[in-house]
Coordinates of C-alpha atoms and ligand atoms in Angstrom, one line a residue:
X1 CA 0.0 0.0 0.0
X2 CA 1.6 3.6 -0.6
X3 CA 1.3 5.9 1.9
X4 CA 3.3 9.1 1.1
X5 CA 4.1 11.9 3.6
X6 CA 1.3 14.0 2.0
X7 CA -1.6 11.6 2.4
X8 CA 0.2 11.3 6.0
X9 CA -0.4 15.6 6.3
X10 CA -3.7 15.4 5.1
X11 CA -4.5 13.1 7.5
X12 CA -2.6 15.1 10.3
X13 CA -4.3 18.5 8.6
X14 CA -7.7 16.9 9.4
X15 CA -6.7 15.6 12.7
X16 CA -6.2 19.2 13.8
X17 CA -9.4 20.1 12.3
X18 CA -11.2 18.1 14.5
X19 CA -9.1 18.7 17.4
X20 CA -9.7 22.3 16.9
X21 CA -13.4 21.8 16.7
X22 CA -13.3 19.8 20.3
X23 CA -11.1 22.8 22.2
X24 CA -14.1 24.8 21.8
X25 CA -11.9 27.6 19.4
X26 CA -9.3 27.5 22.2
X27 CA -5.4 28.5 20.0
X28 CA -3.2 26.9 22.5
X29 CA 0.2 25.9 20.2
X30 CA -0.6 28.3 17.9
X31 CA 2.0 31.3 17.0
X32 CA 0.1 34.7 17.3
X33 CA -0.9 36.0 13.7
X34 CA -2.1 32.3 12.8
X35 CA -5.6 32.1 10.8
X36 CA -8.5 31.0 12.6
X37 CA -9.5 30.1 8.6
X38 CA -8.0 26.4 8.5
X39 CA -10.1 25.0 6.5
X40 CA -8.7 25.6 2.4
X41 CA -5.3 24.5 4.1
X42 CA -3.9 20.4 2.8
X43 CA -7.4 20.3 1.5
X44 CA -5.7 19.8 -1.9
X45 CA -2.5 17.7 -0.9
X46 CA 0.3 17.0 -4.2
X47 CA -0.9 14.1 -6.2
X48 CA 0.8 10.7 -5.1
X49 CA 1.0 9.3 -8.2
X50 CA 4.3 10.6 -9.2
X51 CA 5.3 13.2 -12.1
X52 CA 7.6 13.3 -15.4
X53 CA 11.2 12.5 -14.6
X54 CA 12.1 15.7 -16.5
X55 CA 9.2 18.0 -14.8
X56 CA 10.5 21.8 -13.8
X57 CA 11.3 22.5 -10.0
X58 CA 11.2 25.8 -8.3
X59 CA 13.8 26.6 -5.4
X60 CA 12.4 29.9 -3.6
X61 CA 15.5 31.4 -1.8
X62 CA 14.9 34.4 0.4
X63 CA 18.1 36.3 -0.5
X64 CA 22.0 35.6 -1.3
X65 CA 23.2 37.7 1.3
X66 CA 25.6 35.0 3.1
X67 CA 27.7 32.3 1.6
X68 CA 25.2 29.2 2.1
X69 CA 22.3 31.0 0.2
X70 CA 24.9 31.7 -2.7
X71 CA 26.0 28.0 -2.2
X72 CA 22.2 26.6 -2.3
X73 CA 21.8 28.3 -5.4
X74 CA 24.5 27.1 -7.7
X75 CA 24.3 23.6 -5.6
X76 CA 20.0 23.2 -6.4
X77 CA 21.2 24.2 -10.1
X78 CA 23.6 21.6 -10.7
X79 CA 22.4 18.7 -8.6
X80 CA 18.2 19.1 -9.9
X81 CA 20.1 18.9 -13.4
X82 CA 22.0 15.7 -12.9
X83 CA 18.9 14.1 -11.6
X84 CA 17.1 15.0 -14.6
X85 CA 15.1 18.1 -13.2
X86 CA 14.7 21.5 -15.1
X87 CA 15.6 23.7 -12.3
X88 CA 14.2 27.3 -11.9
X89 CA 16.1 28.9 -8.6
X90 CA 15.4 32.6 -7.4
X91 CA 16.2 34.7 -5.4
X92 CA 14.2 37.4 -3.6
X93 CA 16.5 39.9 -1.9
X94 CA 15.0 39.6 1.5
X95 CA 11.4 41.2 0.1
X96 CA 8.3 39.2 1.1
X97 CA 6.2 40.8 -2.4
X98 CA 8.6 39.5 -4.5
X99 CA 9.3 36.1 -3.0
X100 CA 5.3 35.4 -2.7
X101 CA 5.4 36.5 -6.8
X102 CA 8.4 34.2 -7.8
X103 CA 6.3 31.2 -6.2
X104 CA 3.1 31.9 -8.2
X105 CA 5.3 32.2 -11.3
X106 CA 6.7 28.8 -10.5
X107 CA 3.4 27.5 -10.3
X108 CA 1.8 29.2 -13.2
X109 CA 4.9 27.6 -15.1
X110 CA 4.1 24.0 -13.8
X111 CA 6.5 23.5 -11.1
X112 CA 5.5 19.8 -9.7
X113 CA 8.0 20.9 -6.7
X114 CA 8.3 24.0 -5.3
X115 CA 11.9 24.2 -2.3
X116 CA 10.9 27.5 -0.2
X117 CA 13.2 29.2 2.2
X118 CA 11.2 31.8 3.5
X119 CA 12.2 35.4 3.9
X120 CA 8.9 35.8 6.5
X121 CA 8.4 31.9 7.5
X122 CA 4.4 33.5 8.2
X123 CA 3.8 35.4 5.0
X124 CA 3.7 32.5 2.6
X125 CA 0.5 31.1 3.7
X126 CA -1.8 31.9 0.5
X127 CA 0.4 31.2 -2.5
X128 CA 1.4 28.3 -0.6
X129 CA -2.2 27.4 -0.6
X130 CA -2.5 27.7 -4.4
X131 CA 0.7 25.9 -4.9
X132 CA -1.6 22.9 -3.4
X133 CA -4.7 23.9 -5.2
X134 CA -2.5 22.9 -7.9
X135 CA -0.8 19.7 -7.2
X136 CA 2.3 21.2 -6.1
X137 CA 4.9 19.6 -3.5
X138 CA 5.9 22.2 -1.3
X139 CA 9.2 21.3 0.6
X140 CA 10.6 24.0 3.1
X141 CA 14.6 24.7 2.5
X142 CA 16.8 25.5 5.9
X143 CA 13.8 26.9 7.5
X144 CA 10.4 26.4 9.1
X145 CA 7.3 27.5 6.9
X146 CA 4.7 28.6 9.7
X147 CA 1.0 28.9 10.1
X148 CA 0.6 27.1 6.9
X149 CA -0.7 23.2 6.2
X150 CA 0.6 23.5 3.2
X151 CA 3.8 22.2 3.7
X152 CA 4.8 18.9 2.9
X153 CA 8.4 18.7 4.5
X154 CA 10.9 20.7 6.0
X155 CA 14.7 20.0 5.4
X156 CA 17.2 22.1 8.3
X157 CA 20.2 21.6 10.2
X158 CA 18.3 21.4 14.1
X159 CA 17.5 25.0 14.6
X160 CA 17.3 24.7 18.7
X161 CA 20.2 22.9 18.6
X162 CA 22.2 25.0 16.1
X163 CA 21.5 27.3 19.3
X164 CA 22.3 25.5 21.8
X165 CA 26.1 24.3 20.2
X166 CA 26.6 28.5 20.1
X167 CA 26.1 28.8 24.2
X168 CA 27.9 26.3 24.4
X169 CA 30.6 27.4 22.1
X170 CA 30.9 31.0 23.8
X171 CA 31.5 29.5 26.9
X172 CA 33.8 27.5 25.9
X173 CA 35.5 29.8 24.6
X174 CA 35.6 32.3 27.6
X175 CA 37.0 29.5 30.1
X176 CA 39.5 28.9 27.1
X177 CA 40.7 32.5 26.0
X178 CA 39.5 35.0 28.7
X179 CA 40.5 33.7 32.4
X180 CA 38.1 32.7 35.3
X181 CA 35.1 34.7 35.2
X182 CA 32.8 36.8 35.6
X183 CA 33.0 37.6 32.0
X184 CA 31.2 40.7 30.0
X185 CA 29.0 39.4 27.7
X186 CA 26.6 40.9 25.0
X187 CA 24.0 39.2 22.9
X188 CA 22.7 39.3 19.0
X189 CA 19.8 37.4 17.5
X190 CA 19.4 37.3 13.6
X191 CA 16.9 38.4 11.7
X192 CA 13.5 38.2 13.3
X193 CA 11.3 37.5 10.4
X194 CA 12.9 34.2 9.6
X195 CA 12.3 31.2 11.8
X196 CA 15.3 30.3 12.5
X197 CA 16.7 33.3 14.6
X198 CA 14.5 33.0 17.7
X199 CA 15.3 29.4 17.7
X200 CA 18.5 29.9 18.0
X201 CA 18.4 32.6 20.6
X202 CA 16.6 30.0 22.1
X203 CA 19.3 27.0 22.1
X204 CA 21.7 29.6 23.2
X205 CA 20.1 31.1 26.1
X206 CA 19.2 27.7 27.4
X207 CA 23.1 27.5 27.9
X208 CA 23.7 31.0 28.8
X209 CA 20.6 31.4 31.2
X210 CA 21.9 29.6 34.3
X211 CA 25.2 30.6 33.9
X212 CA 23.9 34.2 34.0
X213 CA 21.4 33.9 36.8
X214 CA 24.4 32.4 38.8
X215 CA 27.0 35.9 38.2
X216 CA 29.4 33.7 35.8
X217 CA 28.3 35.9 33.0
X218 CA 27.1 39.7 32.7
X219 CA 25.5 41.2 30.2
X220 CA 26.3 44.8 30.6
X221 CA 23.6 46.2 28.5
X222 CA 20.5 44.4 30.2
X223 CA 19.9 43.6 26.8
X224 CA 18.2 39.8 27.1
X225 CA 15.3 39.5 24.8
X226 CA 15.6 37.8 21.5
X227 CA 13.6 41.2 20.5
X228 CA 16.4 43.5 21.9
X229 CA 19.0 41.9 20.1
X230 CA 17.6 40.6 17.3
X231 CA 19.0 42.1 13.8
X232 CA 16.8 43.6 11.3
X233 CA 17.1 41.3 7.9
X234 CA 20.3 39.9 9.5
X235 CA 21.9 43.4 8.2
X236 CA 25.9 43.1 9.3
X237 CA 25.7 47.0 9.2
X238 CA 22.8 47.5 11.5
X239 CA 24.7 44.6 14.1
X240 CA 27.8 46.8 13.5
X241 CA 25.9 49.9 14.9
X242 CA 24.2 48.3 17.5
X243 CA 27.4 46.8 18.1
X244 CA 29.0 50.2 18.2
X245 CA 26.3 51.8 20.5
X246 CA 27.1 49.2 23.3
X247 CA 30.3 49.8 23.2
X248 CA 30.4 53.6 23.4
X249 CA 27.2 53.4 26.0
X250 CA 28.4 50.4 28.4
X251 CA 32.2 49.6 27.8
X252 CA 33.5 52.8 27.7
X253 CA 35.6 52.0 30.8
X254 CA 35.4 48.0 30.6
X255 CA 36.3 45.3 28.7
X256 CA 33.7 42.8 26.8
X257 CA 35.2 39.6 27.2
X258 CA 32.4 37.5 24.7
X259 CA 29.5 38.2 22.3
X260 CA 26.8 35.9 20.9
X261 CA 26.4 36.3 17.0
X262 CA 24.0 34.4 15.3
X263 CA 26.0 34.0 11.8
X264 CA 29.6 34.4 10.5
X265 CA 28.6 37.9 8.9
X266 CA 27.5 39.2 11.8
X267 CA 30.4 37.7 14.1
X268 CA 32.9 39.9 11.5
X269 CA 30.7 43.1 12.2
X270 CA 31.1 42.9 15.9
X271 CA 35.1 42.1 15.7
X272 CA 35.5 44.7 13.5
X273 CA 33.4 47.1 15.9
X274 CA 35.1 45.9 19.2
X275 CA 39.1 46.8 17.1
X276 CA 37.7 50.3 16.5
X277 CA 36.4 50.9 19.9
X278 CA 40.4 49.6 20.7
X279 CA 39.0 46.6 22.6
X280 CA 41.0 43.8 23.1
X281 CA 38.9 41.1 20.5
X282 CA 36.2 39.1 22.6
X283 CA 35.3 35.7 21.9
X284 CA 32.6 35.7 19.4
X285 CA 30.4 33.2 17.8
X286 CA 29.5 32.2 14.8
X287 CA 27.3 30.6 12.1
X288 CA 28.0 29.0 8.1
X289 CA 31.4 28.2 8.3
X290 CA 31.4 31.5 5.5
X291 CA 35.3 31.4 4.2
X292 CA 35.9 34.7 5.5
X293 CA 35.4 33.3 8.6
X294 CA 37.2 30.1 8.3
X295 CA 40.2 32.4 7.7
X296 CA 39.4 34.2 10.8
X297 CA 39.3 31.2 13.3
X298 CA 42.3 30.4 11.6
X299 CA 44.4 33.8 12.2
X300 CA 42.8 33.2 16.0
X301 CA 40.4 36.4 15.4
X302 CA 36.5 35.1 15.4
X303 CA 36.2 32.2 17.9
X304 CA 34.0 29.6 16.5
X305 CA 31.4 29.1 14.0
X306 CA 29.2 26.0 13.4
X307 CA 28.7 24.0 10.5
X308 CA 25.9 23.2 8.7
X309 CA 26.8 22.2 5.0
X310 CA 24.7 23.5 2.2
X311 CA 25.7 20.4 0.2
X312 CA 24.1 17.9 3.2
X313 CA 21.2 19.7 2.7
X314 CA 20.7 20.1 -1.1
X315 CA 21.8 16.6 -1.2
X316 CA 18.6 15.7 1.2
X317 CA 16.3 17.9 -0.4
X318 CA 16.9 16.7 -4.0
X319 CA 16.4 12.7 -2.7
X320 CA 13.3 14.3 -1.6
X321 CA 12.2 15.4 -4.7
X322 CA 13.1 12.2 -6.4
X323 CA 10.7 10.3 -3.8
X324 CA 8.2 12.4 -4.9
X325 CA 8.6 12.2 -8.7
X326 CA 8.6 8.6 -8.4
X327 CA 5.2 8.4 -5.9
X328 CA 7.2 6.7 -3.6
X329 CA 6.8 7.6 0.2
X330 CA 8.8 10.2 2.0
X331 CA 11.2 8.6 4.5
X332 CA 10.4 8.7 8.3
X333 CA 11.1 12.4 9.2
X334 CA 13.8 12.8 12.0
X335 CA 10.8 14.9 14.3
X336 CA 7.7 16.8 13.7
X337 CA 7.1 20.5 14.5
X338 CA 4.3 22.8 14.8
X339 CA 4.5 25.6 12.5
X340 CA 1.2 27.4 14.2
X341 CA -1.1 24.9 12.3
X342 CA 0.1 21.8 11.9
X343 CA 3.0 18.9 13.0
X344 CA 5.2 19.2 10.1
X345 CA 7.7 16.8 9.3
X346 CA 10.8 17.5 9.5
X347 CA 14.5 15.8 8.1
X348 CA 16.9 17.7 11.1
X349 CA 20.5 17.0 10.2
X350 CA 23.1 17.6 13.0
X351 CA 25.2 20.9 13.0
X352 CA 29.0 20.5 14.2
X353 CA 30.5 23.8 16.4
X354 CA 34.0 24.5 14.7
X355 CA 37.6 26.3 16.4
X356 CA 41.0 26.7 15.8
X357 CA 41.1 23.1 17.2
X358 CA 39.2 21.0 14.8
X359 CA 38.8 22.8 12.0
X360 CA 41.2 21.1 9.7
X361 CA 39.5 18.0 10.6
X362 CA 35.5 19.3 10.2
X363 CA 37.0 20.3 6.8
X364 CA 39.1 17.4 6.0
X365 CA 36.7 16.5 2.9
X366 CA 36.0 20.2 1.6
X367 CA 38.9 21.0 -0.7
X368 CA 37.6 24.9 -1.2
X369 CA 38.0 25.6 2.9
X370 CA 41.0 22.9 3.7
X371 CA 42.4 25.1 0.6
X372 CA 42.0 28.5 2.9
X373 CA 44.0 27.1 6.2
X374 CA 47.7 27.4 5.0
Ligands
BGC401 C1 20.3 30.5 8.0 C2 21.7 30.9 8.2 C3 22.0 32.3 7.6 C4 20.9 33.2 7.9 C5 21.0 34.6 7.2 C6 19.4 31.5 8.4 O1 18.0 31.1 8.3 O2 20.1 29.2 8.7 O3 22.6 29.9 7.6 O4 23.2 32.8 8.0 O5 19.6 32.7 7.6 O6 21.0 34.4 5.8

C-alpha cells in the first residue's frame, strides 16, 4: 500500500481540524498571527502518483546575502540537473512581495516541486495554498514554513540545537581564552522574520541562562530578549551599529570579554566594531562556516562558527524530490514541528560547532576551505 508523507499531512491536517473543533476555538500551540480560517489548508494535498522525470522544479530562496544562500543556489542548479530536473532557482532579496510572486510564477509555469526558504516563515501562507490547489509539493529549505498546512516537508540543520552548540561554544571559549570569570557578555539574534533566529536565541540562552542567573556571566547592557537583540534582515551594518552603541554606552571603561552572534557575517561586524572601539577582540560566535570566517578562526580572530553544510542539505532535499517524482513515500522524518497549524515533518540534520582546534579535521573533505588554512 503507498502511503506518502502528504496523504500522511492530510490526514494530520484533518486531525487538527477536528481537534480544533473539540477545544471549543481555544489557539493553544498556535504562534500569534495564525488564521483562525483552516479550512482551504492540505485540503488539496500534491498528487501521489508521481510526475515526469524531467518536470520543472522551483527553489524559492529568500536572498543571497551569506555564503550558504549563494551555495544553495548554484548547488539546487547543478544537482536538480544531474537528476534530470529542469531547475528554476530565485532569489528574492529579503522582500516578502517579491518572494510570494516568484512562487506563483513557479506555479503558473508547472513546477510539480516548489523548495521554499522563507524570507517571513508566516507570510507564505496563501500562495502556498495555491501551490496545493494545484498539485504542487511544497518542501521547506533550511527553515520552518509557519502557520501554513501547506507544507509537505521541511529540510534544516536542528534549529534549537544549532542554538544550543553557540552557548555552548561562547562559553567554551571564555574558560579557554579570557580567564576565570565573571566575564562581560553581550548578545545578537538574527533576523526576526525568519524562523530560525528565535530558535536559535533559544538554544543559546538555554546555555547561557543559568550561567547568568548564577553571576558567571554579565550582560552589561541588560539587553536579554531575543527582541532587543535581534538584527533587522540579518543586516551586518545594523549589528555593527548596534554593536558600536554598546560599546560607546556600556564599555567605555570596561572590557567585553564574549558576544553571541547568530552568523559568521555578523560575528565579523562585531570584531571589526570591538578593534575600532580599541577593545582587546572578545570571543565571538559564529554561524556558516562562511570562508571569511574560516580564515578568521584560523588567524585566532573570530572564535567559532558551526557548520551546517549547504551540500548535506541540497543533497537531502533533492532525494526528496526524487521520492516524490517517483510516488514513492517520504522517508520517516527525523521529528515533527508545529508551524502554528500543523505537526510538520521534518528531516533535522546535526550541525558541528568548529575552532582553531578541529577545523582542519571538520573540513578534511571540503577541498575549497582545507584550501584557505595554510
Ligand atoms: C540560515 C543561516 C543564515 C541566515 C541569514 C538563516 O536562516 O540558517 O545559515 O546565515 O539565515 O542568511
Amino acid at each position: 500500500m503507498k502511503k506518502n508523507l502528504v496523504g500522511a499531512l492530510a490526514l494530520t491536517a484533518v486531525a487538527a481540524l477536528a481537534l480544533g473543533a473539540c477545544s471549543g476555538g481555544g489557539r493553544e500551540g498556535a504562534s500569534s498571527g495564525a488564521s483562525t480560517d483552516t479550512a482551504a489548508s492540505g485540503s488539496a494535498p500534491a498528487s501521489t502518483t508521481g510526475f515526469p522525470a524531467d518536470s520543472t522544479v522551483g527553489v524559492a530562496l529568500p536572498w543571497l546575502g551569506t555564503q550558504n544562500w549563494k551555495e544553495a543556489e548554484t548547488m539546487f542548479n547543478e544537482q536538480l540537473t544531474a537528476a534530470g530536473f529542469k531547475p528554476l532557482v530565485q532569489s528574492a532579496d529579503q522582500k516578502v512581495p517579491q518572494q510570494q510572486q516568484q512562487i506563483e510564477a513557479m506555479i503558473e509555469q508547472g513546477a510539480k516541486v516548489i523548495v521554499v526558504g522563507p524570507i517571513d516563515g508566516t507570510q507564505l501562507g496563501s500562495v502556498l495554498d495555491k501551490a496545493k490547489e494545484a498539485g504542487v509539493a511544497v518542501i521547506g529549505y533550511d527553515r520552518l514554513i509557519e502557520n501554513t498546512a501547506s507544507v509537505d516537508a521541511v529540510v534544516q540543520f536542528g534549529s534549537v540545537r544549532t542554538g544550543e552548540l553557540q552557548g555552548q561554544s561562547l562559553l567554551d571559549g571564555l574558560k579557554a581564552k579570557k580567564g576565570n570569570g565573571p566575564y562581560n557578555i553581550e548578545l545578537f539574534g538574527g533576523g526576526p522574520a525568519d524562523p530560525n533566529a528565535p530558535n536559535f536565541f533559544k538554544g543559546a540562552m538555554s546555555v547561557l541562562k543559568p550561567k547568568i542567573d548564577d553571576g558567571t556571566l554579565k550582560v552589561v547592557s541588560a539587553q536579554m530578549d531575543f527582541t532587543q537583540a535581534a538584527t533587522p534582515d540579518w543586516d551586518n551594518a545594523k549589528a555593527q551599529s548596534r554593536m558600536d552603541s554598546l560599546l560607546s554606552g556600556f564599555y567605555a571603561d570596561k572590557k567585553i570579554d564574549g558576544v553571541l552572534s547568530p552568523n559568521d557575517g555578523i560575528a565579523r561586524a562585531i570584531l571589526t566594531s570591538a578593534e575600532q572601539a580599541g577593545q582587546e577582540l572578545p570571543v565571538v560566535t559564529g554561524l556558516d562556516a562562511e570562508n571569511e570566517s574560516v580564515v578568521s578562526i584560523w588567524q585566532g580572530k573570530q572564535y567559532s562558527t558551526v557548520a551546517k553544510p549547504t551540500q548535506d542539505l541540497v543533497v537531502k532535499t533533492v532525494e526528496l524530490i526524487q521520492a516524490l517524482q517517483k510516488g514513492e513515500a517520504l522517508p520517516e522524518p527525523t521529528e515533527r514541528a508545529n508551524n502554528g497549524k500543523v505537526d510538520v515533518a521534518v528531516y533535522a540534520l546535526d550541525p558541528i560547532v568548529v575552532t582553531k582546534d578541529n577545523v582542519k579535521d571538520v573540513f578534511k573533505d571540503d577541498k575549497a576551505r582545507l584550501e584557505l588554512l595554510k
